[in-house]
CSV table of C-alpha atoms in Angstrom, one decimal:
chain,number,residue,atom,x,y,z
A,1,UNK,CA,-7.8,-20.5,38.2
A,2,UNK,CA,-9.6,-20.5,41.6
A,3,UNK,CA,-8.4,-17.7,43.9
A,4,UNK,CA,-6.6,-19.5,46.7
A,5,UNK,CA,-7.1,-16.7,49.2
A,6,UNK,CA,-10.9,-16.7,48.6
A,7,UNK,CA,-10.9,-20.5,49.0
A,8,UNK,CA,-8.9,-20.2,52.3
A,9,UNK,CA,-11.3,-17.5,53.6
A,10,UNK,CA,-14.2,-19.9,53.1
A,11,UNK,CA,-12.4,-22.6,55.0
A,12,UNK,CA,-11.5,-20.1,57.7
A,13,UNK,CA,-15.1,-19.0,58.1
A,14,UNK,CA,-16.1,-22.7,58.6
A,15,UNK,CA,-13.3,-23.1,61.2
A,16,UNK,CA,-14.5,-20.0,63.1
A,17,UNK,CA,-18.0,-21.4,63.2
A,18,UNK,CA,-16.6,-24.6,64.8
A,19,UNK,CA,-15.1,-22.5,67.7
A,20,UNK,CA,-18.3,-20.5,68.0
A,21,UNK,CA,-17.3,-17.3,66.3
A,22,UNK,CA,-19.7,-15.9,63.7
A,23,UNK,CA,-20.0,-12.7,61.6
A,24,UNK,CA,-22.6,-10.2,62.5
A,25,UNK,CA,-23.4,-6.9,60.7
A,26,UNK,CA,-24.0,-4.0,63.0
A,27,UNK,CA,-25.6,-0.8,61.8
A,28,UNK,CA,-23.7,2.1,63.4
A,29,UNK,CA,-26.0,4.7,61.8
A,30,UNK,CA,-28.0,4.9,58.6
A,31,UNK,CA,-25.4,4.3,55.8
A,32,UNK,CA,-22.7,2.9,58.0
A,33,UNK,CA,-22.5,-0.8,58.7
A,34,UNK,CA,-19.6,-2.6,60.4
A,35,UNK,CA,-19.1,-6.3,60.4
A,36,UNK,CA,-18.0,-7.9,63.6
A,37,UNK,CA,-16.9,-11.5,64.2
A,38,UNK,CA,-18.4,-12.3,67.6
A,39,UNK,CA,-18.4,-15.2,70.0
A,40,UNK,CA,-21.7,-16.9,69.2
A,41,UNK,CA,-23.0,-16.7,72.8
A,42,UNK,CA,-22.8,-12.9,72.5
A,43,UNK,CA,-24.6,-12.5,69.3
A,44,UNK,CA,-27.7,-10.9,70.7
A,45,UNK,CA,-29.6,-7.7,69.9
A,46,UNK,CA,-30.5,-7.3,73.6
A,47,UNK,CA,-27.8,-4.9,74.9
A,48,UNK,CA,-28.9,-5.6,78.5
A,49,UNK,CA,-27.3,-9.0,78.2
A,50,UNK,CA,-23.8,-8.7,79.6
A,51,UNK,CA,-21.0,-11.1,78.5
A,52,UNK,CA,-20.0,-13.6,81.2
A,53,UNK,CA,-16.4,-13.8,79.9
A,54,UNK,CA,-14.1,-10.8,79.6
A,55,UNK,CA,-14.4,-9.0,76.3
A,56,UNK,CA,-11.3,-8.8,74.0
A,57,UNK,CA,-11.6,-6.7,70.9
A,58,UNK,CA,-9.0,-7.3,68.0
A,59,UNK,CA,-8.4,-4.4,65.7
A,60,UNK,CA,-6.6,-5.2,62.4
A,61,UNK,CA,-4.0,-3.3,60.3
A,62,UNK,CA,-4.2,-1.8,56.8
A,63,UNK,CA,-4.1,-4.9,54.6
A,64,UNK,CA,-6.1,-7.9,55.7
A,65,UNK,CA,-9.6,-7.8,57.2
A,66,UNK,CA,-10.1,-8.6,60.9
A,67,UNK,CA,-10.4,-12.4,60.9
A,68,UNK,CA,-7.5,-13.0,58.5
A,69,UNK,CA,-5.3,-10.7,60.6
A,70,UNK,CA,-6.2,-12.2,64.0
A,71,UNK,CA,-7.2,-15.8,63.0
A,72,UNK,CA,-4.5,-17.5,65.2
A,73,UNK,CA,-5.3,-15.4,68.2
A,74,UNK,CA,-9.1,-15.9,67.9
A,75,UNK,CA,-8.7,-19.6,67.7
A,76,UNK,CA,-6.5,-19.6,70.8
A,77,UNK,CA,-8.7,-17.3,72.9
A,78,UNK,CA,-12.3,-18.0,71.9
A,79,UNK,CA,-12.9,-20.5,74.7
A,80,UNK,CA,-11.8,-18.3,77.5
A,81,UNK,CA,-12.8,-14.8,76.3
A,82,UNK,CA,-15.7,-13.2,74.4
A,83,UNK,CA,-13.9,-12.2,71.3
A,84,UNK,CA,-15.0,-9.3,69.0
A,85,UNK,CA,-13.2,-8.8,65.7
A,86,UNK,CA,-14.4,-5.8,63.7
A,87,UNK,CA,-13.6,-5.1,60.1
A,88,UNK,CA,-12.6,-1.5,59.9
A,89,UNK,CA,-14.5,0.7,57.4
A,90,UNK,CA,-13.6,-0.2,53.8
A,91,UNK,CA,-12.2,-3.5,54.8
A,92,UNK,CA,-14.0,-6.8,54.7
A,93,UNK,CA,-17.7,-6.0,54.6
A,94,UNK,CA,-17.7,-2.8,56.6
A,95,UNK,CA,-18.8,0.3,54.7
A,96,UNK,CA,-20.1,3.9,55.1
A,97,UNK,CA,-21.5,6.5,52.9
A,98,UNK,CA,-20.0,9.2,55.1
A,99,UNK,CA,-17.0,11.2,53.7
A,100,UNK,CA,-15.2,11.0,57.1
A,101,UNK,CA,-11.8,9.2,56.8
A,102,UNK,CA,-10.0,10.0,60.0
A,103,UNK,CA,-8.9,7.4,62.6
A,104,UNK,CA,-11.3,8.9,65.1
A,105,UNK,CA,-14.3,7.9,63.0
A,106,UNK,CA,-13.0,4.3,62.8
A,107,UNK,CA,-12.7,4.4,66.6
A,108,UNK,CA,-16.2,5.9,67.1
A,109,UNK,CA,-17.8,3.2,64.9
A,110,UNK,CA,-16.1,0.4,66.7
A,111,UNK,CA,-17.1,1.8,70.1
A,112,UNK,CA,-20.7,2.3,69.0
A,113,UNK,CA,-20.8,-1.2,67.5
A,114,UNK,CA,-19.5,-2.7,70.7
A,115,UNK,CA,-22.1,-0.9,72.7
A,116,UNK,CA,-24.8,-2.2,70.4
A,117,UNK,CA,-23.5,-5.7,71.0
A,118,UNK,CA,-23.8,-5.1,74.8
A,119,UNK,CA,-20.1,-4.6,75.6
A,120,UNK,CA,-19.6,-2.3,78.6
A,121,UNK,CA,-15.9,-3.0,79.3
A,122,UNK,CA,-13.2,-4.4,77.0
A,123,UNK,CA,-9.5,-4.9,76.4
A,124,UNK,CA,-8.3,-3.8,72.9
A,125,UNK,CA,-5.7,-5.7,71.0
A,126,UNK,CA,-4.5,-3.8,67.9
A,127,UNK,CA,-1.6,-3.8,65.5
A,128,UNK,CA,-0.3,-1.2,63.1
A,129,UNK,CA,-3.1,1.0,61.7
A,130,UNK,CA,-5.4,-0.8,64.2
A,131,UNK,CA,-3.1,0.4,67.0
A,132,UNK,CA,-3.8,4.0,65.9
A,133,UNK,CA,-7.5,3.2,66.2
A,134,UNK,CA,-7.0,1.6,69.6
A,135,UNK,CA,-5.2,4.6,71.0
A,136,UNK,CA,-7.8,7.0,69.7
A,137,UNK,CA,-10.6,4.8,71.1
A,138,UNK,CA,-9.0,4.6,74.5
A,139,UNK,CA,-8.7,8.4,74.5
A,140,UNK,CA,-12.3,8.9,73.4
A,141,UNK,CA,-14.0,6.2,75.4
A,142,UNK,CA,-12.1,5.6,78.6
A,143,UNK,CA,-15.1,4.1,80.4
A,144,UNK,CA,-15.4,1.4,77.6
A,145,UNK,CA,-11.7,0.6,77.2
A,146,UNK,CA,-10.1,-0.9,80.3
A,147,UNK,CA,-6.8,-1.9,78.9
A,148,UNK,CA,-4.8,-2.3,75.7
A,149,UNK,CA,-2.3,-4.6,74.1
A,150,UNK,CA,-0.8,-3.0,70.9
A,151,UNK,CA,1.8,-4.2,68.5
A,152,UNK,CA,4.0,-2.5,66.0
A,153,UNK,CA,2.2,0.8,66.1
A,154,UNK,CA,2.3,4.4,67.4
A,155,UNK,CA,-0.2,6.7,69.0
A,156,UNK,CA,-0.4,8.8,65.8
A,157,UNK,CA,1.5,8.9,62.5
A,158,UNK,CA,3.2,12.2,62.9
A,159,UNK,CA,5.2,13.7,60.0
A,160,UNK,CA,8.5,12.8,61.7
A,161,UNK,CA,7.5,9.2,62.4
A,162,UNK,CA,6.2,8.9,58.8
A,163,UNK,CA,9.4,10.2,57.2
A,164,UNK,CA,11.6,7.9,59.3
A,165,UNK,CA,9.4,4.8,58.6
A,166,UNK,CA,9.3,5.5,54.8
A,167,UNK,CA,13.1,6.0,54.8
A,168,UNK,CA,13.6,2.7,56.6
A,169,UNK,CA,11.5,0.7,54.2
A,170,UNK,CA,12.6,2.5,51.0
A,171,UNK,CA,9.2,3.8,49.8
A,172,UNK,CA,8.2,7.4,48.9
A,173,UNK,CA,4.7,7.2,50.3
A,174,UNK,CA,2.4,5.0,52.4
A,175,UNK,CA,0.0,4.6,49.4
A,176,UNK,CA,2.9,3.3,47.3
A,177,UNK,CA,3.7,0.7,49.9
A,178,UNK,CA,0.3,-0.2,51.2
A,179,UNK,CA,-1.7,-0.1,48.0
A,180,UNK,CA,0.3,-2.1,45.4
A,181,UNK,CA,-1.2,-2.7,42.0
A,182,UNK,CA,1.2,-5.4,40.8
A,183,UNK,CA,2.2,-8.9,42.0
A,184,UNK,CA,5.7,-7.6,42.7
A,185,UNK,CA,4.2,-4.8,44.8
A,186,UNK,CA,2.4,-7.4,47.0
A,187,UNK,CA,5.5,-9.4,47.4
A,188,UNK,CA,7.6,-6.3,48.3
A,189,UNK,CA,4.9,-5.3,50.8
A,190,UNK,CA,5.2,-8.7,52.6
A,191,UNK,CA,9.0,-8.8,52.4
A,192,UNK,CA,9.1,-5.5,54.3
A,193,UNK,CA,6.4,-6.6,56.8
A,194,UNK,CA,8.0,-10.0,57.8
A,195,UNK,CA,11.3,-11.0,59.2
A,196,UNK,CA,11.6,-14.0,56.8
A,197,UNK,CA,8.9,-14.4,54.2
A,198,UNK,CA,8.4,-18.1,53.3
A,199,UNK,CA,8.6,-19.0,49.6
A,200,UNK,CA,5.3,-18.8,47.8
A,201,UNK,CA,4.4,-19.2,44.1
A,202,UNK,CA,3.4,-16.1,42.2
A,203,UNK,CA,-0.2,-17.2,41.9
A,204,UNK,CA,-0.6,-16.8,45.7
A,205,UNK,CA,0.6,-13.2,45.5
A,206,UNK,CA,-1.8,-12.7,42.5
A,207,UNK,CA,-4.6,-14.1,44.6
A,208,UNK,CA,-3.8,-11.5,47.3
A,209,UNK,CA,-3.7,-8.7,44.8
A,210,UNK,CA,-7.2,-9.7,43.5
A,211,UNK,CA,-8.8,-9.9,46.9
A,212,UNK,CA,-7.0,-7.6,49.4
A,213,UNK,CA,-7.1,-4.2,47.7
A,214,UNK,CA,-10.7,-3.4,47.0
A,215,UNK,CA,-12.3,-0.1,47.9
A,216,UNK,CA,-9.0,1.4,46.5
A,217,UNK,CA,-10.3,5.0,46.3
A,218,UNK,CA,-11.6,5.0,49.9
A,219,UNK,CA,-8.5,3.4,51.3
A,220,UNK,CA,-6.3,5.9,49.6
A,221,UNK,CA,-8.4,8.6,51.2
A,222,UNK,CA,-7.8,6.9,54.6
A,223,UNK,CA,-4.1,7.1,54.0
A,224,UNK,CA,-4.3,10.8,53.0
A,225,UNK,CA,-5.8,11.5,56.4
A,226,UNK,CA,-3.3,9.4,58.3
A,227,UNK,CA,-0.3,11.7,58.8
A,228,UNK,CA,-0.6,14.6,61.3
A,229,UNK,CA,1.8,17.4,61.9
A,230,UNK,CA,4.2,17.1,64.8
A,231,UNK,CA,3.2,20.5,66.2
A,232,UNK,CA,-0.5,19.5,66.2
A,233,UNK,CA,-0.1,16.2,68.0
A,234,UNK,CA,-0.5,16.3,71.8
A,235,UNK,CA,0.2,13.1,73.7
A,236,UNK,CA,-3.0,12.1,75.5
A,237,UNK,CA,-3.1,11.1,79.1
A,238,UNK,CA,-4.4,7.5,79.3
A,239,UNK,CA,-6.0,5.9,82.3
A,240,UNK,CA,-5.7,2.4,81.0
A,241,UNK,CA,-3.1,-0.2,81.5
A,242,UNK,CA,-1.1,-0.5,78.2
A,243,UNK,CA,1.1,-3.4,77.1
A,244,UNK,CA,3.4,-3.1,74.0
A,245,UNK,CA,4.1,-6.4,72.3
A,246,UNK,CA,6.5,-6.0,69.4
A,247,UNK,CA,8.1,-7.8,66.6
A,248,UNK,CA,11.8,-7.5,67.4
A,249,UNK,CA,12.7,-7.1,63.7
A,250,UNK,CA,9.9,-4.7,62.7
A,251,UNK,CA,11.2,-2.3,60.1
A,252,UNK,CA,8.2,0.0,59.9
A,253,UNK,CA,8.0,0.8,63.6
A,254,UNK,CA,11.4,-0.4,64.8
A,255,UNK,CA,12.6,-1.0,68.4
A,256,UNK,CA,13.6,2.6,68.7
A,257,UNK,CA,10.0,3.6,67.9
A,258,UNK,CA,8.7,1.1,70.5
A,259,UNK,CA,11.0,2.5,73.2
A,260,UNK,CA,10.0,6.0,72.3
A,261,UNK,CA,6.3,5.0,72.6
A,262,UNK,CA,6.9,3.5,76.0
A,263,UNK,CA,8.6,6.7,77.1
A,264,UNK,CA,5.8,8.8,75.9
A,265,UNK,CA,3.4,6.8,77.9
A,266,UNK,CA,5.2,7.8,81.1
A,267,UNK,CA,5.2,4.6,83.1
A,268,UNK,CA,1.8,3.4,81.9
A,269,UNK,CA,3.1,0.7,79.6
A,270,UNK,CA,5.2,-2.4,79.6
A,271,UNK,CA,7.2,-3.5,76.5
A,272,UNK,CA,8.1,-7.0,75.3
A,273,UNK,CA,9.8,-8.0,72.1
A,274,UNK,CA,9.4,-11.2,70.1
A,275,UNK,CA,12.6,-12.1,68.3
A,276,UNK,CA,12.7,-13.2,64.7
A,277,UNK,CA,9.4,-11.5,63.9
A,278,UNK,CA,8.7,-8.4,61.8
A,279,UNK,CA,5.7,-6.1,61.6
A,280,UNK,CA,3.2,-8.9,61.2
A,281,UNK,CA,4.4,-10.5,64.4
A,282,UNK,CA,1.0,-12.0,65.3
A,283,UNK,CA,0.9,-14.0,62.0
A,284,UNK,CA,4.6,-14.7,61.7
A,285,UNK,CA,5.2,-16.1,65.2
A,286,UNK,CA,1.6,-16.8,66.4
A,287,UNK,CA,2.6,-19.3,69.1
A,288,UNK,CA,5.0,-16.9,70.7
A,289,UNK,CA,2.6,-14.0,70.4
A,290,UNK,CA,-0.3,-16.0,71.8
A,291,UNK,CA,1.9,-17.1,74.8
A,292,UNK,CA,2.7,-13.5,75.7
A,293,UNK,CA,-0.9,-12.3,75.0
A,294,UNK,CA,-2.5,-15.0,77.2
A,295,UNK,CA,-0.2,-14.0,80.1
A,296,UNK,CA,-1.0,-10.4,79.6
A,297,UNK,CA,-4.7,-10.9,79.5
A,298,UNK,CA,-4.7,-13.2,82.5
A,299,UNK,CA,-2.8,-10.7,84.5
A,300,UNK,CA,-5.1,-7.9,83.5
A,301,UNK,CA,-8.3,-9.8,84.4
A,302,UNK,CA,-6.8,-11.1,87.6
A,303,UNK,CA,-6.0,-7.5,88.6
A,304,UNK,CA,-9.6,-6.6,87.7
A,305,UNK,CA,-11.0,-9.3,90.1
A,306,UNK,CA,-8.9,-8.0,93.0
A,307,UNK,CA,-10.2,-4.4,92.7
């Protein structure tokens, strides 16, 4: 039987081409290559060419690659913004021979890739694991990252946040939840991540299992490096404007975690909830998410013009 997810990805690639978004491999360093989906008018090796439209960078979570995660947002924003959608290392076609597995290395590679693509300033949009990367990137590269919109995430997966999240979703470890090896495991993953999972036949979940969980060894290593001790984590001071856009029914990082994050950011962040949406809010309620995101981006770039 033909893998339906593979077939859909081929159709999606063609659709992205129609809106002027194409994949481009960027060598970060010898042995490390990151794939970016990039607005076609920005695919240039000449880093002196500056994008005419504001740059928006979408950073995906731990399951799907970049363009599958953010497909609805890219289609909605490609006309007004220069969009950049990286595949994180060991997702999609991004790979490294380095042994580094920390979030900081993902952030470093995205930043270096964007610089090679000629991006000097950008807004980051990240969800879940991609939100961890966004926060770290904003901390490490404040001159590159002007602002952020993050969804269903935290600054870092501390031991206390990890314990509470696993208890809420009923799993003993993040690898058990995020790296299933059965059709039932894939279905359970999505049941937790959505407010209301639509009915799908088992062959769809089987297709996901066959496609979504490659580079298993390396991804398990990423998860092993994910959790940090509470005593070692120090809240960074961010210079950027930060907007928190949340699924109101997220189980993994619930409304309490969202409010705690806003409080940690000490007045730097706004917080909005989208009702009837879980952890995968950008996919589950794309129209509502896009409406909020467009308003946020418009306000950010209007503020930038007045400075």
